[in-house]
PDB file of C-alpha atoms in Angstrom:
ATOM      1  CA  UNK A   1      17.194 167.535  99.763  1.00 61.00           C
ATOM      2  CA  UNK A   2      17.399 170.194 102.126  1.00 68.00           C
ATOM      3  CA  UNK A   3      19.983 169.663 104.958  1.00 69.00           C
ATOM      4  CA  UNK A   4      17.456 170.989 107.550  1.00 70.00           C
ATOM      5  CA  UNK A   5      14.525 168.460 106.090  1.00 65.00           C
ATOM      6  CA  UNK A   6      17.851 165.661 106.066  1.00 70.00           C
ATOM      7  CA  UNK A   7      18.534 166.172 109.623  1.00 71.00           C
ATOM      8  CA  UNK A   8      14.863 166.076 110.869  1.00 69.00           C
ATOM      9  CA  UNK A   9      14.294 162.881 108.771  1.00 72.00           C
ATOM     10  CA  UNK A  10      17.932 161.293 110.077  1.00 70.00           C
ATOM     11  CA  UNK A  11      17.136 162.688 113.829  1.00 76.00           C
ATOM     12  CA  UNK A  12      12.969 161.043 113.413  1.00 77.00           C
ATOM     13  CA  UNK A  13      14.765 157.762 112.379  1.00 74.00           C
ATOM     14  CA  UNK A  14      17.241 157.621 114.980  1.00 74.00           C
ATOM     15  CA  UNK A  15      14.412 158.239 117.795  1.00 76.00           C
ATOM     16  CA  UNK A  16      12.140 155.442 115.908  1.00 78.00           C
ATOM     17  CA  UNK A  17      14.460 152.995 116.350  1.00 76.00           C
ATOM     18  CA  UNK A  18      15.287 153.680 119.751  1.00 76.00           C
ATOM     19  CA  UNK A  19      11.620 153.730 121.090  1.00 78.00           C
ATOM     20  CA  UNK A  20      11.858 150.167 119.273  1.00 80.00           C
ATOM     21  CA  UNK A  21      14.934 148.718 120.914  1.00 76.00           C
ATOM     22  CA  UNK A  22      13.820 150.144 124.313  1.00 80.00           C
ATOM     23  CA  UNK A  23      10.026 148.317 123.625  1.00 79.00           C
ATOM     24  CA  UNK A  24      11.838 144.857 122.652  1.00 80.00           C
ATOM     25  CA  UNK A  25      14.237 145.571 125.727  1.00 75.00           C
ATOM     26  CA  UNK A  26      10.719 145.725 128.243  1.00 77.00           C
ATOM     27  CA  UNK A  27       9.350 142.971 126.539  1.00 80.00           C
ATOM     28  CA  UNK A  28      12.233 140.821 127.010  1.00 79.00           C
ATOM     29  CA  UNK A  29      13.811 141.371 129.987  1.00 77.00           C
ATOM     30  CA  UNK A  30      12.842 142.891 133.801  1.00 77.00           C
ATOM     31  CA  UNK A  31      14.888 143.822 136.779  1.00 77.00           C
ATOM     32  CA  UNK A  32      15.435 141.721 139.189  1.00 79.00           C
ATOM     33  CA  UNK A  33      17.505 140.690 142.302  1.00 82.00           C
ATOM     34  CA  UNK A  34      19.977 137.696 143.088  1.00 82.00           C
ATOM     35  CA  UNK A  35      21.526 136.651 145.923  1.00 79.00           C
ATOM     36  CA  UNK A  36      25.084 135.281 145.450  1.00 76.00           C
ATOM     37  CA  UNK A  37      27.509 133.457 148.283  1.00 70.00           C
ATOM     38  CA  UNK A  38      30.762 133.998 147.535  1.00 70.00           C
ATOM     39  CA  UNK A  39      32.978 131.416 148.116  1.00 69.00           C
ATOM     40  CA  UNK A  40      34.688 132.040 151.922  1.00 68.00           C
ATOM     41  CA  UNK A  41      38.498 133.327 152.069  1.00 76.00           C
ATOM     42  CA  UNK A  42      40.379 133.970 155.234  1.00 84.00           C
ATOM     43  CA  UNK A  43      39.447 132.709 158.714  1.00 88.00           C
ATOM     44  CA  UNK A  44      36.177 130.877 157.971  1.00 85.00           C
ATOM     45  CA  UNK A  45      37.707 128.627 155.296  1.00 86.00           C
ATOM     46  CA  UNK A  46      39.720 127.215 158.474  1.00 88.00           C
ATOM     47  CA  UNK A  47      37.594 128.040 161.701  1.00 91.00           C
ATOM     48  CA  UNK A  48      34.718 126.018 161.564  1.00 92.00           C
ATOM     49  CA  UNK A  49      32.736 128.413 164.330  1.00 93.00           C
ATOM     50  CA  UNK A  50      33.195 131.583 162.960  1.00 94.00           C
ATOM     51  CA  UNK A  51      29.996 132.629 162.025  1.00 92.00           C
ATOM     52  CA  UNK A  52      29.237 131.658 165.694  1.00 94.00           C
ATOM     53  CA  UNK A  53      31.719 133.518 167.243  1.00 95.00           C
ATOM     54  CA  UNK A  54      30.953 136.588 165.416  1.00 94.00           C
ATOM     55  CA  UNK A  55      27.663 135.953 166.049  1.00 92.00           C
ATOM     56  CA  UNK A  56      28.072 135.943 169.762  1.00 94.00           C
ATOM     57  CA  UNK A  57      30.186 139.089 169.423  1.00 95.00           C
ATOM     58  CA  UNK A  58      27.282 140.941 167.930  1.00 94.00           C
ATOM     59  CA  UNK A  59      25.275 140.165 170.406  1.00 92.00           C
ATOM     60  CA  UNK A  60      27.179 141.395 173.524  1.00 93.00           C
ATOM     61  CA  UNK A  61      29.139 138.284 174.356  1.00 93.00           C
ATOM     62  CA  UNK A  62      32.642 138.234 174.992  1.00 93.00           C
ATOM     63  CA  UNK A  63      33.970 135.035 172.492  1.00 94.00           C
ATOM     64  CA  UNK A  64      36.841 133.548 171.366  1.00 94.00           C
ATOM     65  CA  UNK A  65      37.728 130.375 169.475  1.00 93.00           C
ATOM     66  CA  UNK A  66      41.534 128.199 169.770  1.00 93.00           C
ATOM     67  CA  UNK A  67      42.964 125.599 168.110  1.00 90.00           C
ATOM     68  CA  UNK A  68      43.551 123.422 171.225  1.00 89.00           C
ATOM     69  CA  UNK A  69      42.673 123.251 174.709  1.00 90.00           C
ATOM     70  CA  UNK A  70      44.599 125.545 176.639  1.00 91.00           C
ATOM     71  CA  UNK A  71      43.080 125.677 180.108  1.00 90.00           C
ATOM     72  CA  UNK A  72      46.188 127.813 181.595  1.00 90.00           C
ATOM     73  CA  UNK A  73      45.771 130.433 179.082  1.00 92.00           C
ATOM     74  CA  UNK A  74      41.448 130.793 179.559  1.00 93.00           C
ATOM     75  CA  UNK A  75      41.484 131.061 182.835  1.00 93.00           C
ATOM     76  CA  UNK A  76      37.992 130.017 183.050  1.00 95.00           C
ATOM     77  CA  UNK A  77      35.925 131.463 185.224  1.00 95.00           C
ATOM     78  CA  UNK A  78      32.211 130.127 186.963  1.00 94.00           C
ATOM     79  CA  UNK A  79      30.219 132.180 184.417  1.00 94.00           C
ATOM     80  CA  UNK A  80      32.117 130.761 181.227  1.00 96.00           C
ATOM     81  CA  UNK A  81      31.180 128.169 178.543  1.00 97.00           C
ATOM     82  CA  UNK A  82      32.986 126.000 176.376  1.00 97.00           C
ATOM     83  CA  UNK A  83      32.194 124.382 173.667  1.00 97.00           C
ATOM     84  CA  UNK A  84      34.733 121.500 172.503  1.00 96.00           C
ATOM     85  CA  UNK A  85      34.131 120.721 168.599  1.00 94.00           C
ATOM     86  CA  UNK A  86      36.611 118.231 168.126  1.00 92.00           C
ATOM     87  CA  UNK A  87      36.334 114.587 170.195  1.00 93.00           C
ATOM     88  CA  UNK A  88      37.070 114.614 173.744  1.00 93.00           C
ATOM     89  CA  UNK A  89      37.977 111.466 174.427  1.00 92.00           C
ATOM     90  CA  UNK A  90      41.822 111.985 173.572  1.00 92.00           C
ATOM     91  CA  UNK A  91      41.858 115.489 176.393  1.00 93.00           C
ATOM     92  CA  UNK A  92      44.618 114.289 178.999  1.00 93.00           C
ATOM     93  CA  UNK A  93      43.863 113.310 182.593  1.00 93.00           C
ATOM     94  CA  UNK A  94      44.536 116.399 184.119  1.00 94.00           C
ATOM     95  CA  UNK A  95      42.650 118.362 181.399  1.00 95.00           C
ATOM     96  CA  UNK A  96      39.660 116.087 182.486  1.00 95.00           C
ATOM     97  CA  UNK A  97      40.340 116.775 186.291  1.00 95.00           C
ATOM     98  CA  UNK A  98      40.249 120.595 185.344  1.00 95.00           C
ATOM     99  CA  UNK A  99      37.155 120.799 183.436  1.00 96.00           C
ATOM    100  CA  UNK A 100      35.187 118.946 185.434  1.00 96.00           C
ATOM    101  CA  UNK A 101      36.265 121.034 188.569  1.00 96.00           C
ATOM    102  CA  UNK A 102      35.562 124.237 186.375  1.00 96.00           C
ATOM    103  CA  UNK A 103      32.040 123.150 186.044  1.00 97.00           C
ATOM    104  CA  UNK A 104      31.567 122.076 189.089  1.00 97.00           C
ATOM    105  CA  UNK A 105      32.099 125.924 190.113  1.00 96.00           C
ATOM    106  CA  UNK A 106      29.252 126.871 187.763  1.00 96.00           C
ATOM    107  CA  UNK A 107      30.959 126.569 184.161  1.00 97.00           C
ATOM    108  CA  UNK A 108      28.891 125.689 181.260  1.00 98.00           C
ATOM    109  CA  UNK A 109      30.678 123.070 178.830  1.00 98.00           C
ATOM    110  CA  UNK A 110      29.359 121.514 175.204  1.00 98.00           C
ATOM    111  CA  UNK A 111      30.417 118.467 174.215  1.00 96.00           C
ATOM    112  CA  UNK A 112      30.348 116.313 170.614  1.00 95.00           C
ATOM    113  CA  UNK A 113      29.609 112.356 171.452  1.00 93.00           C
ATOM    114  CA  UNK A 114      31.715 110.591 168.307  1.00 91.00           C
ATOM    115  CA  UNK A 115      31.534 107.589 166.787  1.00 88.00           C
ATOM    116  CA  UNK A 116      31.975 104.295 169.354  1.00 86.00           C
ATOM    117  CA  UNK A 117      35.480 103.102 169.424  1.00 85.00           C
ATOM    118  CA  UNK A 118      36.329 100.430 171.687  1.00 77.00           C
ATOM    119  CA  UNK A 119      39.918 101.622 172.065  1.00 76.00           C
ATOM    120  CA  UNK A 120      39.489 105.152 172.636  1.00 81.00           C
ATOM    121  CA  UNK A 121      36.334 104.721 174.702  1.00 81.00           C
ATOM    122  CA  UNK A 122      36.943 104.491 178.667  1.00 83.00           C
ATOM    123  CA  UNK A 123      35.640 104.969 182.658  1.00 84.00           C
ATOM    124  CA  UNK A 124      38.647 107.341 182.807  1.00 85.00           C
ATOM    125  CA  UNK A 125      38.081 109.952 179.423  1.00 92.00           C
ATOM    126  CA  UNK A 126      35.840 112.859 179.871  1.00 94.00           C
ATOM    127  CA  UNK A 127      32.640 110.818 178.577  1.00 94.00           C
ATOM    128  CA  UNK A 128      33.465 107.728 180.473  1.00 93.00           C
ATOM    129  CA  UNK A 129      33.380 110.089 184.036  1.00 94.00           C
ATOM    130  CA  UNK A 130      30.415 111.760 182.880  1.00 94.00           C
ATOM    131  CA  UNK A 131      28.618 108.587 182.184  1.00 94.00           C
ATOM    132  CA  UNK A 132      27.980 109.147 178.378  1.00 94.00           C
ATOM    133  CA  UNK A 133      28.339 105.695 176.318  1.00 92.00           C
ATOM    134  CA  UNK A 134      28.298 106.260 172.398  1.00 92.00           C
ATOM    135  CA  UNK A 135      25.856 103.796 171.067  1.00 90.00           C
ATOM    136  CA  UNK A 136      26.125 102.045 168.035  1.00 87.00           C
ATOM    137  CA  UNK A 137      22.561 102.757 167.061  1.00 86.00           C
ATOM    138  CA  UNK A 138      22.282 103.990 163.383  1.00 85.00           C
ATOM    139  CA  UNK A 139      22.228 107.395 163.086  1.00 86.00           C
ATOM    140  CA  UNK A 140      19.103 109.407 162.502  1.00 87.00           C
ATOM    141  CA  UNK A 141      17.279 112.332 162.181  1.00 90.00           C
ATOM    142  CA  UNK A 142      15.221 114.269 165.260  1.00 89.00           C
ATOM    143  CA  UNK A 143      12.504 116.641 163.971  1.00 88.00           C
ATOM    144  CA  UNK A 144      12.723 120.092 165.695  1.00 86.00           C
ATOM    145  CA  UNK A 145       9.903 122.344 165.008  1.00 84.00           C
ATOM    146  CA  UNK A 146      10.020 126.281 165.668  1.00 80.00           C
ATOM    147  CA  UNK A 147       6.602 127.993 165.072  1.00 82.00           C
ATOM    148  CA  UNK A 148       6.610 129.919 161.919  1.00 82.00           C
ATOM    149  CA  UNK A 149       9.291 128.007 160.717  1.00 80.00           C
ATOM    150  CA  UNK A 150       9.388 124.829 157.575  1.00 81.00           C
ATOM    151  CA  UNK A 151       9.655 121.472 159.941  1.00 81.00           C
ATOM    152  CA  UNK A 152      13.985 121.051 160.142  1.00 84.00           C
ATOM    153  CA  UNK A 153      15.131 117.561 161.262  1.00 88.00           C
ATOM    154  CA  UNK A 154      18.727 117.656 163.421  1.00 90.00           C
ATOM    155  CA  UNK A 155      21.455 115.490 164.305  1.00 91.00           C
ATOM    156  CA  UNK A 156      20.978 113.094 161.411  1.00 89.00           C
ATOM    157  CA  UNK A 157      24.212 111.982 160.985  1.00 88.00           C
ATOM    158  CA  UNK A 158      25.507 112.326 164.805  1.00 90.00           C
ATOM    159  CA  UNK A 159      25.939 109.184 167.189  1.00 89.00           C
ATOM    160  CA  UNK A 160      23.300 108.433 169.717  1.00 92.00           C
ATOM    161  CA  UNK A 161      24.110 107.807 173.498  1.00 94.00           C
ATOM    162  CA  UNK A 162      23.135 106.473 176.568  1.00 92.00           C
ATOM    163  CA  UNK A 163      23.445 107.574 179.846  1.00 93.00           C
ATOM    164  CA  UNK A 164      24.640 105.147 182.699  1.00 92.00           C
ATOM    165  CA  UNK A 165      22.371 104.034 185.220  1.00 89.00           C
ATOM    166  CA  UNK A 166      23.821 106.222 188.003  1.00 88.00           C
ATOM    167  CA  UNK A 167      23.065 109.399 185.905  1.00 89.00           C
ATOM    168  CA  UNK A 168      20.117 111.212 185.009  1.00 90.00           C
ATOM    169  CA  UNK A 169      19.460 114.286 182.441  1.00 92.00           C
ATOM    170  CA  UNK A 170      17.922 117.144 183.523  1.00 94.00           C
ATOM    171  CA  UNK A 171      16.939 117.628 180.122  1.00 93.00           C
ATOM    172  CA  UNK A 172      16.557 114.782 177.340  1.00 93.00           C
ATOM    173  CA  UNK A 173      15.794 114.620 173.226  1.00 92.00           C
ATOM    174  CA  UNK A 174      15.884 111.608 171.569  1.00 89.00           C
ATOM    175  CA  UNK A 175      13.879 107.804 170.938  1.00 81.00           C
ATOM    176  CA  UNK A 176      12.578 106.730 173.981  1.00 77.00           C
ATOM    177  CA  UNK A 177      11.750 103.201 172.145  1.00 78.00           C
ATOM    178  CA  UNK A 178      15.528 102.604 172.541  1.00 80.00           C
ATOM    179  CA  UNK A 179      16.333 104.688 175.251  1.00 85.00           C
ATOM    180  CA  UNK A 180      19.058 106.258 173.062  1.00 92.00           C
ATOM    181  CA  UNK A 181      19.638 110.080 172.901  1.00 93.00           C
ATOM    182  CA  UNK A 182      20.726 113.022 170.655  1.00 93.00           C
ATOM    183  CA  UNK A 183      21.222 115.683 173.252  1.00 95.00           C
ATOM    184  CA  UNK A 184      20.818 115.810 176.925  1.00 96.00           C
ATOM    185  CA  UNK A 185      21.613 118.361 179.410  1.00 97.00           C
ATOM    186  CA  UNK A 186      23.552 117.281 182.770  1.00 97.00           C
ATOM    187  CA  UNK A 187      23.725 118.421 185.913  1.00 96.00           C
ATOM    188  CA  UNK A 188      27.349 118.681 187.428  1.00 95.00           C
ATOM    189  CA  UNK A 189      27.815 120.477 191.003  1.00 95.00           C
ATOM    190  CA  UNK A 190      26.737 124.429 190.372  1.00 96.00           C
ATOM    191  CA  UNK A 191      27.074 123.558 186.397  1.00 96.00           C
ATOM    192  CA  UNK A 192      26.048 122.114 183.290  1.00 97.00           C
ATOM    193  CA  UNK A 193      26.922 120.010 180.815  1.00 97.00           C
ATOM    194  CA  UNK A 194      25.435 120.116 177.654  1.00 97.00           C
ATOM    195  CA  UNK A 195      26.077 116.830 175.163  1.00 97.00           C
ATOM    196  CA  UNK A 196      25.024 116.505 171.538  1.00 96.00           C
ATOM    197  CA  UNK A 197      25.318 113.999 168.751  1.00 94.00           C
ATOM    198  CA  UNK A 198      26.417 116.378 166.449  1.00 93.00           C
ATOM    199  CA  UNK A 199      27.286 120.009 166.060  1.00 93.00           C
ATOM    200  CA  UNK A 200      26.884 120.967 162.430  1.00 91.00           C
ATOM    201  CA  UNK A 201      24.086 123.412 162.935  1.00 91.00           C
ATOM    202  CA  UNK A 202      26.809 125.496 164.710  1.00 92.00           C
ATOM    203  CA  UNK A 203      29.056 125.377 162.366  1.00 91.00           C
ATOM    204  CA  UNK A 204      29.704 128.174 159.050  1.00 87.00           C
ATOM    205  CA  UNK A 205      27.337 127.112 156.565  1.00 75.00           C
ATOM    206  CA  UNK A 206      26.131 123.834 157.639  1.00 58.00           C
ATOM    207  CA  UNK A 207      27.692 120.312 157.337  1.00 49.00           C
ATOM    208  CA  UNK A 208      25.265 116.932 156.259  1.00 42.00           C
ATOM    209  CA  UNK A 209      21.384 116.360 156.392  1.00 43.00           C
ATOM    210  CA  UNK A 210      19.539 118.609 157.997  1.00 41.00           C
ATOM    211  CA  UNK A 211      22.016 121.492 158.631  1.00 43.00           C
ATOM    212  CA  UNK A 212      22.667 122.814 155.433  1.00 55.00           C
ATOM    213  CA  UNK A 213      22.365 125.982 155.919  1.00 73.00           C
ATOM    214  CA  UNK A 214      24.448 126.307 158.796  1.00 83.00           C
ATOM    215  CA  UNK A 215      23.729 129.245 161.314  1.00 85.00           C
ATOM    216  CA  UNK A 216      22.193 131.143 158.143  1.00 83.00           C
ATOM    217  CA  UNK A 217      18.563 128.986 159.339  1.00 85.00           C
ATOM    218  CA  UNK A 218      16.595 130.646 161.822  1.00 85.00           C
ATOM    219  CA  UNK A 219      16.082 127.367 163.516  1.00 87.00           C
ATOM    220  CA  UNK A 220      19.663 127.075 163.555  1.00 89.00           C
ATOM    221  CA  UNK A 221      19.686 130.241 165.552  1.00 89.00           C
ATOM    222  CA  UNK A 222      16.738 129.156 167.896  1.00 90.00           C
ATOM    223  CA  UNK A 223      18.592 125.880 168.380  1.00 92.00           C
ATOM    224  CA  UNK A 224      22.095 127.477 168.800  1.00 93.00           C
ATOM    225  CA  UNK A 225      20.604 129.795 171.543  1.00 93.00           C
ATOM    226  CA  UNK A 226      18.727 127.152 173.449  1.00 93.00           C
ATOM    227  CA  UNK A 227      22.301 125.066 173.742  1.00 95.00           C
ATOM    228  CA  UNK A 228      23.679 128.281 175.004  1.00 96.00           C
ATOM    229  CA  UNK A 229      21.404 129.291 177.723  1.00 95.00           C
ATOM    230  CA  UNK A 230      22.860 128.157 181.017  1.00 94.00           C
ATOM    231  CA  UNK A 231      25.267 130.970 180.726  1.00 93.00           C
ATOM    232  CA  UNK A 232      24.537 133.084 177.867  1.00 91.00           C
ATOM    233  CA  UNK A 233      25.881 136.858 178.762  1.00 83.00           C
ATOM    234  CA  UNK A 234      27.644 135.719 181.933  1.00 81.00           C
TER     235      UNK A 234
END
């Protein structure tokens, strides 16, 4: 055979079967896109609130998270909030004393009602001068609607409250059948405190039913920025 007649024929056959695998390749497969969470390394496998802080950063507002409650070191000022993730109830007298004076002055402070415990609940903790009496009520879920949004349900596995009868909410969500709560909003001098039965739609990803996807959920967002208002970019 002629070499030139032996390369066309050998160059016609290599084409042939690539239009082939290239036609069962489009038949078979199409591109497409995946979205993948790695798992998280660093600070947010330990700092429960860093998507929030970061979050907050983004948006303008000067935030920081601790380990522990060191009033000295914040030097708090009228215009500042805190938000206390872990139980209250074991904060020392004087740490009580300050907070409560801070707010007084126009401070904005979040707070985490825990589970009832007759020998950590008291008149003198934080709760117990603030009136706030963790209920043994069941937990369950509050629906929270945002328009243009799937229905989300919240604080489903937080402890309800009750308020004591010489204090009032300036703002109130809960069961009105048993008077019991999952957040309310107090007034306190110039400030505000705001109290919750849970905080998991705060935290990184989400933590239970109804917060699973953390502050990655618009409503999670919408929420988070409605517990934030009293003081949001002071």
């Amino acid at each position: 055979m002629n070499p030139r007649v032996r390369i066309a024929l050998f160059t016609t056959l290599a084409l042939l079967l690539a239009a082939l695998a290239t036609l069962w390749f489009l038949r078979n497969f199409e591109r497409g896109s995946q979205d993948i969470h790695t798992p998280a390394y660093g600070e947010p496998t330990y700092n429960p609130l860093y998507a929030l802080r970061q979050a907050l950063r983004r948006d303008g507002v000067k935030a920081e998270t601790r380990r522990a409650l060191d009033l000295h070191a914040m030097q708090l000022q009228p215009g500042d909030t805190v938000l206390l993730l872990d139980d209250p109830r074991p904060l020392a007298p004087t740490q009580v004393e300050q907070l409560l004076a801070w707010v007084h002055d126009g401070g904005h402070l979040l707070l985490r009602v825990p589970e009832p415990d007759i020998e950590l609940d008291g008149d003198a903790t934080l709760l117990g001068r603030l009136g706030i009496l963790p209920s043994d009520t069941p937990p369950r879920c509050q629906p929270w609607r945002v328009k243009g949004q799937d229905e989300h349900t919240e604080f489903c596995s937080g402890f309800r409250f009750t308020l004591s009868d010489d204090r009032s909410a300036e703002l109130r969500w809960g069961d009105r059948r048993d008077d019991t709560m999952a957040y309310a909003r107090l007034r306190h001098g110039k400030g505000r405190i705001d109290v919750l039965a849970e905080m998991d739609f705060l935290r990184n990803d989400g933590d239970g039913d109804g917060a699973s996807g953390g502050l990655r959920d618009l409503p999670h967002r919408d929420l988070a920025r409605l517990m934030l208002a009293p003081n949001y970019g002071k």
